[in-house]
CSV table of C-alpha atoms and ligand atoms in Angstrom, one decimal:
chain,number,residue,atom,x,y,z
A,1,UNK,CA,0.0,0.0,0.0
A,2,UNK,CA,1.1,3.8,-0.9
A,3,UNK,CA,1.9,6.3,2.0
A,4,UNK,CA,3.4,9.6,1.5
A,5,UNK,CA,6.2,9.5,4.0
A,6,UNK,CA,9.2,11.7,4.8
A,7,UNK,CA,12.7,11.7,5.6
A,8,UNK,CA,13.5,13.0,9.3
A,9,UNK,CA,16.4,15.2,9.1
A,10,UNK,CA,16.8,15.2,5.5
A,11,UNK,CA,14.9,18.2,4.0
A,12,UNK,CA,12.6,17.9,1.1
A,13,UNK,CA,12.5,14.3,1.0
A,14,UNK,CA,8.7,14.2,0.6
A,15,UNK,CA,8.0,10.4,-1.7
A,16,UNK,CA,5.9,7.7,-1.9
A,17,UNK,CA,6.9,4.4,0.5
A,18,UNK,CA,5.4,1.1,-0.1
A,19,UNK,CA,3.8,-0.5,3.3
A,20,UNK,CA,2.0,-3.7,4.5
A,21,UNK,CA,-1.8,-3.5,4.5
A,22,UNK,CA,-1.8,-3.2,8.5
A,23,UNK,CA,-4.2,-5.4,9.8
A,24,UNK,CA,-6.5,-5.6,13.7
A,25,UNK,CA,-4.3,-8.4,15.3
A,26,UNK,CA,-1.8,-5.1,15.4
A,27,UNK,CA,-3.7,-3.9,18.4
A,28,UNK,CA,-4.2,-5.9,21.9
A,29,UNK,CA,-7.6,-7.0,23.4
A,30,UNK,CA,-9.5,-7.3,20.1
A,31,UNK,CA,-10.1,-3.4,20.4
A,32,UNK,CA,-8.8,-2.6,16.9
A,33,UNK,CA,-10.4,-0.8,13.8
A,34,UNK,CA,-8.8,-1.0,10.4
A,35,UNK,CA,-9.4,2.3,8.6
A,36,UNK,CA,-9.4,3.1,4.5
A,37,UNK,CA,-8.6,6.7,4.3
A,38,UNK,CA,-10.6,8.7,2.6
A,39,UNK,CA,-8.9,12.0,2.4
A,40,UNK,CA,-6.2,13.9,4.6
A,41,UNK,CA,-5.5,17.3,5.3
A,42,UNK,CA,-2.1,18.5,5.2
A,43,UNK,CA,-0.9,22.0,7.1
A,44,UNK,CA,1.8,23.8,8.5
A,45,UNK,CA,3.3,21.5,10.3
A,46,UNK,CA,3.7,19.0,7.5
A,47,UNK,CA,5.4,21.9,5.5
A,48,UNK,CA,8.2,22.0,8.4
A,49,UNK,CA,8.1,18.4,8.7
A,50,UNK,CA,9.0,17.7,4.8
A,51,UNK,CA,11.6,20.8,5.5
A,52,UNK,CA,13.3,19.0,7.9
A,53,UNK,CA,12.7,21.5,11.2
A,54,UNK,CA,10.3,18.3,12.7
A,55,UNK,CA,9.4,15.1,12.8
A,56,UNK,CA,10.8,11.7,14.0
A,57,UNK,CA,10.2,8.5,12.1
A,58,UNK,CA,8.9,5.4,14.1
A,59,UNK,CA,11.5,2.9,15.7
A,60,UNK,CA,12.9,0.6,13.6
A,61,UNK,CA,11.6,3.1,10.3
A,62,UNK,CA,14.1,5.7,8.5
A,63,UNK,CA,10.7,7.0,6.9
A,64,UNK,CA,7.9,8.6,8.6
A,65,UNK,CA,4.4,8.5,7.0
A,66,UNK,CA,3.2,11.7,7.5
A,67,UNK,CA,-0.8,13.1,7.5
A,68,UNK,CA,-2.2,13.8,11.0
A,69,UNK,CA,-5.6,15.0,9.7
A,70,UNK,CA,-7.2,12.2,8.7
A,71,UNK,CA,-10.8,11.3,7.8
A,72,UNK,CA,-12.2,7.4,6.9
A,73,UNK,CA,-14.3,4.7,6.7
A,74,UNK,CA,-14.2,1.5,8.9
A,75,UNK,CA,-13.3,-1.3,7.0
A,76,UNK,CA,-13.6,-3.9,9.6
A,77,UNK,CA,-13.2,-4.0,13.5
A,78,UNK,CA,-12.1,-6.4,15.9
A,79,UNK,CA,-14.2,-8.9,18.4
A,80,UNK,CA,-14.1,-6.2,21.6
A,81,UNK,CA,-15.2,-3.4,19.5
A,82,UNK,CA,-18.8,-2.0,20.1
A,83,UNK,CA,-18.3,1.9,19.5
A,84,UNK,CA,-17.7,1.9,15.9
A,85,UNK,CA,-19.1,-0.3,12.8
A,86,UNK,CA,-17.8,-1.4,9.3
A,87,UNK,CA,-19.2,1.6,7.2
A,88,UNK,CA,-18.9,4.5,10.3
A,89,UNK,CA,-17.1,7.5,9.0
A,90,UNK,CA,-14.4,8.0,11.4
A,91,UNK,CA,-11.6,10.4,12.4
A,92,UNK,CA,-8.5,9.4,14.4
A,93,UNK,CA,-6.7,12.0,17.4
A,94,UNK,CA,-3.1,12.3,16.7
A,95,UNK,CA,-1.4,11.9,19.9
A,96,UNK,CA,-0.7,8.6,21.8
A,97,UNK,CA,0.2,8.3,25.3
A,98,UNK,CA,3.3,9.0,27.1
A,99,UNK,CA,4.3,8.7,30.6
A,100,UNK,CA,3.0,11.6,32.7
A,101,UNK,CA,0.0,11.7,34.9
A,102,UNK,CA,-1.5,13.4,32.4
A,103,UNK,CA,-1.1,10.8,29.8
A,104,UNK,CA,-2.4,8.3,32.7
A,105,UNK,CA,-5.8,9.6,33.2
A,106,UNK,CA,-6.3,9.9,29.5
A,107,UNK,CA,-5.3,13.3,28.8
A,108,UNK,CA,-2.3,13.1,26.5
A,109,UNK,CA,-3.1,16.7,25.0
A,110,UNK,CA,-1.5,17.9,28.5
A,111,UNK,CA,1.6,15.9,28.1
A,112,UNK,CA,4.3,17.0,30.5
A,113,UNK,CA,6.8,14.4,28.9
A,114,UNK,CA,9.2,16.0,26.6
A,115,UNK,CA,9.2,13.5,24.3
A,116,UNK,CA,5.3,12.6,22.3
A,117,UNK,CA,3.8,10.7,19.8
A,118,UNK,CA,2.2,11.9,17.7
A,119,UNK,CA,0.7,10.3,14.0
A,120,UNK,CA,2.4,11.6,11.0
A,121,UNK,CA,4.5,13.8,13.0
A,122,UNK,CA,6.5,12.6,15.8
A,123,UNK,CA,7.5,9.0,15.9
A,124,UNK,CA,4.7,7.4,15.1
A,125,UNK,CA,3.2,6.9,10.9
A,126,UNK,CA,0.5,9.2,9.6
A,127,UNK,CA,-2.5,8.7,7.5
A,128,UNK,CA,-1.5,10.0,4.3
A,129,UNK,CA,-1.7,6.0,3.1
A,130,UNK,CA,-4.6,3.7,2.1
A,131,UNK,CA,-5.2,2.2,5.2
A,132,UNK,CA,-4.8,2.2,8.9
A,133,UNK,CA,-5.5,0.4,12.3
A,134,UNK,CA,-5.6,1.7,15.7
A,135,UNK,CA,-7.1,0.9,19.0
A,136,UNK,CA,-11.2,2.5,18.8
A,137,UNK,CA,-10.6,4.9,22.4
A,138,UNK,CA,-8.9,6.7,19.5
A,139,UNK,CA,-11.1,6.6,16.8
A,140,UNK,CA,-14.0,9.2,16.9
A,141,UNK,CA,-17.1,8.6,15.0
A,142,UNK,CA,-18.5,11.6,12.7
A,143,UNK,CA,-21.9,11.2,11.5
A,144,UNK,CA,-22.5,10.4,7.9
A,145,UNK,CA,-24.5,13.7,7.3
A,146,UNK,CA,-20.7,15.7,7.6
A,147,UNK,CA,-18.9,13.5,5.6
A,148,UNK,CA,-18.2,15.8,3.2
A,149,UNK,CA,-16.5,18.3,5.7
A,150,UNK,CA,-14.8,15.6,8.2
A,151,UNK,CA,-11.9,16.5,7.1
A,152,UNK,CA,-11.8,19.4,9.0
A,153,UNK,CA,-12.6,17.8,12.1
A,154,UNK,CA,-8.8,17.4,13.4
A,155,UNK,CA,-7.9,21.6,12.7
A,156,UNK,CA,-11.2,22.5,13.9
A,157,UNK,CA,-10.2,20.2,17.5
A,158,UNK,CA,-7.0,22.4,18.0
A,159,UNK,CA,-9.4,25.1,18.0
A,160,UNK,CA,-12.6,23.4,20.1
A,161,UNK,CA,-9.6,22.9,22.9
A,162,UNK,CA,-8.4,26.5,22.8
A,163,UNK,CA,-12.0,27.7,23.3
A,164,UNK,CA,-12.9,24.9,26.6
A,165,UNK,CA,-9.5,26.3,28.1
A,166,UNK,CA,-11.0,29.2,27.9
A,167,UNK,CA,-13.8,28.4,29.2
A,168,UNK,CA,-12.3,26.4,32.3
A,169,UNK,CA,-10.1,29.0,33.1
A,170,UNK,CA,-12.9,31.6,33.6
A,171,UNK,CA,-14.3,29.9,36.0
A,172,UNK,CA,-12.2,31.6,38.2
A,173,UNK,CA,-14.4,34.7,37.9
A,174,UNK,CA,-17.9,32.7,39.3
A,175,UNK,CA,-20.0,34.9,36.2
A,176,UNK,CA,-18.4,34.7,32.7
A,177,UNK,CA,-20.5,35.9,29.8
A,178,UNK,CA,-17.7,36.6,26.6
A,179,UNK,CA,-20.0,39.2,24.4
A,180,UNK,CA,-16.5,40.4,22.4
A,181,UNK,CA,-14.1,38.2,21.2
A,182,UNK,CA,-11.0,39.2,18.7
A,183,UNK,CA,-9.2,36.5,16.7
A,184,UNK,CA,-5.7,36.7,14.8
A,185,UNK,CA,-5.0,35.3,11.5
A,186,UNK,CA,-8.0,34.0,8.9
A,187,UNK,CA,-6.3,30.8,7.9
A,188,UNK,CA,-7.8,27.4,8.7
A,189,UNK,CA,-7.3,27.8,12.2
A,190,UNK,CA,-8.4,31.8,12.1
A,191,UNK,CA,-11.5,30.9,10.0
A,192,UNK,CA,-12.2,28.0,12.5
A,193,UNK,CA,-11.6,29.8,15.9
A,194,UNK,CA,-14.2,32.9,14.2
A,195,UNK,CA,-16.7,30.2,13.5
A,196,UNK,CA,-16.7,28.4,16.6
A,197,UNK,CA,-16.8,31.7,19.0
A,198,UNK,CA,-20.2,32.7,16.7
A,199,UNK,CA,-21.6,29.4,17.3
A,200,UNK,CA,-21.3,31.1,21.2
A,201,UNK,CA,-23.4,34.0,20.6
A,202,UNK,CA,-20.1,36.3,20.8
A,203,UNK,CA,-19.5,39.2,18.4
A,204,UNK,CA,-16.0,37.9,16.8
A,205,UNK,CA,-13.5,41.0,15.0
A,206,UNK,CA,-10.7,38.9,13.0
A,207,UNK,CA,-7.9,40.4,12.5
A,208,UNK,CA,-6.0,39.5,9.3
A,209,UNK,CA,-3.0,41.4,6.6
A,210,UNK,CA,-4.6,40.3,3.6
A,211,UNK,CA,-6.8,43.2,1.8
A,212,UNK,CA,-10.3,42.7,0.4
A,213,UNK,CA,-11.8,41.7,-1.1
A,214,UNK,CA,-10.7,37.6,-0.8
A,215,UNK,CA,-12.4,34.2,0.1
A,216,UNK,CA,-11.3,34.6,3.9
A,217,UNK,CA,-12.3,38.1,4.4
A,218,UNK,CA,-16.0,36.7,2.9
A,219,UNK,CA,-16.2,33.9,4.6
A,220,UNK,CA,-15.3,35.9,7.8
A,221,UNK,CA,-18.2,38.2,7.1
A,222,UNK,CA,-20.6,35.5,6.1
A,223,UNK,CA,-20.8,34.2,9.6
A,224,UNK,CA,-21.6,37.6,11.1
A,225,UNK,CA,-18.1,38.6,12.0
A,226,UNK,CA,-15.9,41.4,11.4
A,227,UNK,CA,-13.0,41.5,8.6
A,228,UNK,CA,-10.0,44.1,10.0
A,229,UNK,CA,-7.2,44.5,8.1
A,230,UNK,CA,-4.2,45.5,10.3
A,231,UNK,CA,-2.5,47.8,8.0
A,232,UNK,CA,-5.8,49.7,8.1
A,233,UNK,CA,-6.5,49.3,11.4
A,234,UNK,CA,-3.5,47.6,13.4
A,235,UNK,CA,-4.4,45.8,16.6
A,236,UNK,CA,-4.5,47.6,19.1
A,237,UNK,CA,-6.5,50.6,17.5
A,238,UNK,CA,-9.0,47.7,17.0
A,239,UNK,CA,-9.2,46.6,20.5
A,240,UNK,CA,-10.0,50.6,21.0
A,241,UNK,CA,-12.6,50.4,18.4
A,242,UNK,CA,-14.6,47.2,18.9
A,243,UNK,CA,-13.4,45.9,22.1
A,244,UNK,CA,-12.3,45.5,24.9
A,245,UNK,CA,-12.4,42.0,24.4
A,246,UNK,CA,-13.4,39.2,26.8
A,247,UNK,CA,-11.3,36.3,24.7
A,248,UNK,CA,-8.6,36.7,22.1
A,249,UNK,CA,-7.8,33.6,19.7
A,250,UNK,CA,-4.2,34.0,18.6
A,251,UNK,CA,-3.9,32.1,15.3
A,252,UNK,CA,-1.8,34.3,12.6
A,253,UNK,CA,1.9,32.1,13.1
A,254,UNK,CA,3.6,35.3,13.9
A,255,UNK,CA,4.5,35.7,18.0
A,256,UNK,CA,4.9,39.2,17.6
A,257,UNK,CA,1.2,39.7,17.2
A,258,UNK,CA,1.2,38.2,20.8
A,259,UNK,CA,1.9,41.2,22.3
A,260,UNK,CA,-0.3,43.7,20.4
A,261,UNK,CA,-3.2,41.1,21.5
A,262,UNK,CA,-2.1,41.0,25.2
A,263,UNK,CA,-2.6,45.3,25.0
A,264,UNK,CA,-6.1,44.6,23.4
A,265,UNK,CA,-7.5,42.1,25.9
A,266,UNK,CA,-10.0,43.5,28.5
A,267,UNK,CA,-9.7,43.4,32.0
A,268,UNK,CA,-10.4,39.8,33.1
A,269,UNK,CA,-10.1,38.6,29.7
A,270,UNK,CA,-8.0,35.7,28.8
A,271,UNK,CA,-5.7,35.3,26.0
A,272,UNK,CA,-5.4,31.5,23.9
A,273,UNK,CA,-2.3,31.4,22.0
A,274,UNK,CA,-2.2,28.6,19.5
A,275,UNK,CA,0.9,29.9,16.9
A,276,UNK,CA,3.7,27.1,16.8
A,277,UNK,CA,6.2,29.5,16.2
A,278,UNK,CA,9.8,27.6,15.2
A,279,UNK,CA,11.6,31.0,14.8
A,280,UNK,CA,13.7,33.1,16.9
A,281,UNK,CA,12.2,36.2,16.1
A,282,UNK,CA,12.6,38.8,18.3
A,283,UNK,CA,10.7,42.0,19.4
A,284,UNK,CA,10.8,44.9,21.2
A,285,UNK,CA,7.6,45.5,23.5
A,286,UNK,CA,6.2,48.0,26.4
A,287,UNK,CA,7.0,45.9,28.4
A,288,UNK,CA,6.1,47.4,32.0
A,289,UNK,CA,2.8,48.7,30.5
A,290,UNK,CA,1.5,45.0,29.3
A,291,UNK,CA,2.6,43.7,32.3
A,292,UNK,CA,0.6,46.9,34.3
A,293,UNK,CA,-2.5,46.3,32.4
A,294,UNK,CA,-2.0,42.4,33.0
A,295,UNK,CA,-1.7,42.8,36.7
A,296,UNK,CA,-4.9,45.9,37.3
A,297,UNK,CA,-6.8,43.9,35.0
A,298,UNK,CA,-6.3,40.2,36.1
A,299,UNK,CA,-5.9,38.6,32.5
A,300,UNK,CA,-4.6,35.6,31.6
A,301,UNK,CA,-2.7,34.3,29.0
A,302,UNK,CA,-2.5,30.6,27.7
A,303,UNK,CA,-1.0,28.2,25.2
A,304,UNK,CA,-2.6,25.5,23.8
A,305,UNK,CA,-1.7,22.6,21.4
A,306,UNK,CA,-3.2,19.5,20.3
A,307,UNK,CA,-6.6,18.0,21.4
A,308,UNK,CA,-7.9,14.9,23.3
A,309,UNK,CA,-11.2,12.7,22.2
A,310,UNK,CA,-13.7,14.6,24.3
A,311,UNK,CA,-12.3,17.7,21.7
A,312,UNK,CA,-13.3,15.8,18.5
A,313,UNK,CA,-16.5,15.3,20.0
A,314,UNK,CA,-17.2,18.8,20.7
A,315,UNK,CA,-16.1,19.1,17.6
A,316,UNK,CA,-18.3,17.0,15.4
A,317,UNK,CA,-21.0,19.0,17.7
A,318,UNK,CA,-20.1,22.0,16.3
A,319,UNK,CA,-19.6,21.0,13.1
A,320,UNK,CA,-23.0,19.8,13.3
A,321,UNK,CA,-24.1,23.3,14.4
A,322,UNK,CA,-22.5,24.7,11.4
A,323,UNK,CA,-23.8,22.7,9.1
A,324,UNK,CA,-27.7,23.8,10.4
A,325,UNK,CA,-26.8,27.3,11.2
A,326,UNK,CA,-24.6,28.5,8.4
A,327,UNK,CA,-25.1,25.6,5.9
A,328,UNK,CA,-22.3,25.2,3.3
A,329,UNK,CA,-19.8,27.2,5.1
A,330,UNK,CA,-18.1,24.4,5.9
A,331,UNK,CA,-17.2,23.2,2.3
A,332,UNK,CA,-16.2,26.4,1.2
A,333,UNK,CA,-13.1,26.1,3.1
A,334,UNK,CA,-12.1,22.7,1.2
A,335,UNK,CA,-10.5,24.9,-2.0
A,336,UNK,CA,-7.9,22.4,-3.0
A,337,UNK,CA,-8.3,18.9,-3.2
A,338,UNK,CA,-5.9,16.8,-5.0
A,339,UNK,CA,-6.8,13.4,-6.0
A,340,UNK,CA,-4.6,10.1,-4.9
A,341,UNK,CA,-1.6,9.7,-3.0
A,342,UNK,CA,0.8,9.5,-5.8
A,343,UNK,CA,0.1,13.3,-6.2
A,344,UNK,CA,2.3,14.0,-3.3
A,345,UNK,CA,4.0,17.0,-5.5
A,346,UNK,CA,1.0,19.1,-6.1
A,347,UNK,CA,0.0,18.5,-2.5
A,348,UNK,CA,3.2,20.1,-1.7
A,349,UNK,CA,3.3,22.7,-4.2
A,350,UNK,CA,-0.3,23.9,-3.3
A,351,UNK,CA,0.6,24.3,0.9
A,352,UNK,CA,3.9,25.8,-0.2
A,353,UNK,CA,2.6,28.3,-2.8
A,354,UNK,CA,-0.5,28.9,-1.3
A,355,UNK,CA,-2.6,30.9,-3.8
A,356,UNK,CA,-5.8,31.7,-2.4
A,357,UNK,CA,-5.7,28.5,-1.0
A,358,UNK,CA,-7.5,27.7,2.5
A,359,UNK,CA,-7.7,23.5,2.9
A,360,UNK,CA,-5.1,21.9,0.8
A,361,UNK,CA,-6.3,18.1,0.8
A,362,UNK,CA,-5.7,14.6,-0.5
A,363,UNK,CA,-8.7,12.9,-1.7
A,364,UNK,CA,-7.1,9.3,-1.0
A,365,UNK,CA,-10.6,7.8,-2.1
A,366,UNK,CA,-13.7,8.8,-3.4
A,367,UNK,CA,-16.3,9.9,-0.3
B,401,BGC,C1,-1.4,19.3,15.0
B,401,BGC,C2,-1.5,19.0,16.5
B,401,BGC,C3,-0.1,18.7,17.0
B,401,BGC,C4,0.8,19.9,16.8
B,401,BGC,C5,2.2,19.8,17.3
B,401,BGC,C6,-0.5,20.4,14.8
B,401,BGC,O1,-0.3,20.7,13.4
B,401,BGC,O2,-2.7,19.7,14.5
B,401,BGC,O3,-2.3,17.8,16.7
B,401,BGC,O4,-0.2,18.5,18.4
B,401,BGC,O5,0.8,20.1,15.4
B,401,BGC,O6,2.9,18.7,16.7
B,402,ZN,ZN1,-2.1,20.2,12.2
């Protein structure tokens, strides 16, 4: 079987590998599902991986498959499984568990180990392939009615996670009620964090560089949200002019845009930063006034990366949302499909010249 697999270490390395079929006996206690692949997102962090800056291969592999945003079909299951059925459309979570107590009770997202594994990233293969098997407490079920968007279940995770933190952490404050929310970048992530925080009754301003009019911007707009471009308008001025805000999504891949968003939080806001930023830029900020307007105004800032089960689920709740409250939004994010695995070249050349591009995908097999 095909799989687009990478090189660690050695930079554009990006080919096809040829694989075993995997099969259910791979996975203990009859709790195994064999997946075909349908299609697979590919993002950022498969551009750095193919250029070398990430990414492990499996023990006892020089190649890593790569893919971590997988959506399928179950192809058969084995005798313990009751969750899932041949048939089921199906997404997988990326990251196994390590060794921390976190990873012990089941939440591997909040990994304190310094090593993880992670599929089609960190030492464990992808799902940019034909087929795959894992055990089902990873395998989430999406119903049949968003199979044409499942896709975008795994970004839209990353972004269901950022949002809960959120939540969690304003419990502090007994009474909570976000009406203003600002997020940064219209990408994937951007588009995704916007969509979500509408599905919460919140007013959203995104903040983005490109100028209008473009697909983002629209889509932005056709969800009730505001479109600001920051040479118009740069941050701050915006937090001025249509906040303060109660929650600020940072999603643009720039960590100088951090601190602009720290000075346009409100007082008891919080702050979810989601950029993984492999630079070393640097930046020269106000330092004492952030840190004076952090302090009088008790905000909080907060990383996030990757997302648990109960994440997809909220997930493919939202996504169900979507679908009944802005129908067809979804589907205009998937711009660039490319069909079959041996492809891998377009797939590349699309998420490295991105032309207008939002989703760059692989249909593996037809839906
Ligand atoms: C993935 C996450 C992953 C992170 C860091 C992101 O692209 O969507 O699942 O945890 O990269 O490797
Ligand atoms: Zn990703």
């Amino acid at each position: 079987m095909k799989a687009i697999s990478v090189f660690p270490g050695k930079p554009n390395s990006v080919h096809v590998a040829d694989l075993p079929k995997p099969s259910l006996d791979q996975v203990s206690d009859g709790r195994g599902v064999l997946v075909k692949v349908l299609r697979v997102g590919v993002d950022g962090t498969d551009k750095e991986i193919n250029a070398a800056e990430y990414g492990a291969a499996p023990p006892g592999y020089d190649f890593l498959v790569i893919g971590h945003e997988g959506f399928g079909q179950v192809e058969a299951v084995g005798p313990n499984v009751t969750e899932v059925k041949p048939g089921d459309y199906v997404v997988a979570t990326v990251r196994r568990p390590g060794n921390s107590i976190y990873d012990l009770i089941g939440t591997n997202d909040m990994t304190t180990d310094d090593t993880y594994f992670e599929r089609g990233i960190n030492l464990r293969h992808g799902y940019l392939t034909e087929y795959y098997v894992d055990d089902v407490q990873f395998i989430v079920k999406v119903p049949q009615g968003l199979k044409h968007v499942g896709v975008l279940l795994e970004p839209f995770t990353v972004v269901e996670k950022g949002i809960h933190q959120a939540y969690e952490i304003q419990r502090r404050l007994k009474v909570w009620h976000p009406r203003r929310a600002a997020v940064m970048g219209a990408g994937t992530i951007g588009l995704l964090a916007t969509l979500a925080l509408r599905l919460r009754g919140i007013e959203v301003t995104t903040f983005a560089r490109n100028s209008k009019p473009n697909l983002n911007a629209e889509l932005i707009e056709a969800i009730g949200a505001r479109y600001v471009i920051t040479q118009e308008l740069p941050i701050i001025e915006g937090g001025k002019k249509f906040g303060p805000f109660d929650v600020i999504f940072e999603a643009t891949g720039n960590s100088g845009v951090v601190f602009d968003s720290m000075q346009a939080l409100g007082k008891n806001g919080v702050l979810v930063l989601s950029s993984v930023t492999g630079g070393d830029r640097m930046v020269q900020v106000p330092a004492d006034r952030i840190n004076l307007e952090f302090v009088l105004g008790n905000k909080v800032m907060v990383g996030t990366v990757n997302a648990n089960r109960e994440y997809f689920e909220m997930g493919v709740r939202d996504m169900s949302q979507a679908e009944a409250e802005y129908p067809g939004w979804l589907s205009r994010l998937l711009t660039d499909p490319v069909r079959g695995l041996e492809n891998y070249t377009e797939l590349f050349n699309k998420l490295t010249n991105p032309n207008g591009s939002i989703k760059v995908f692989c249909e593996v097999a037809a839906l």
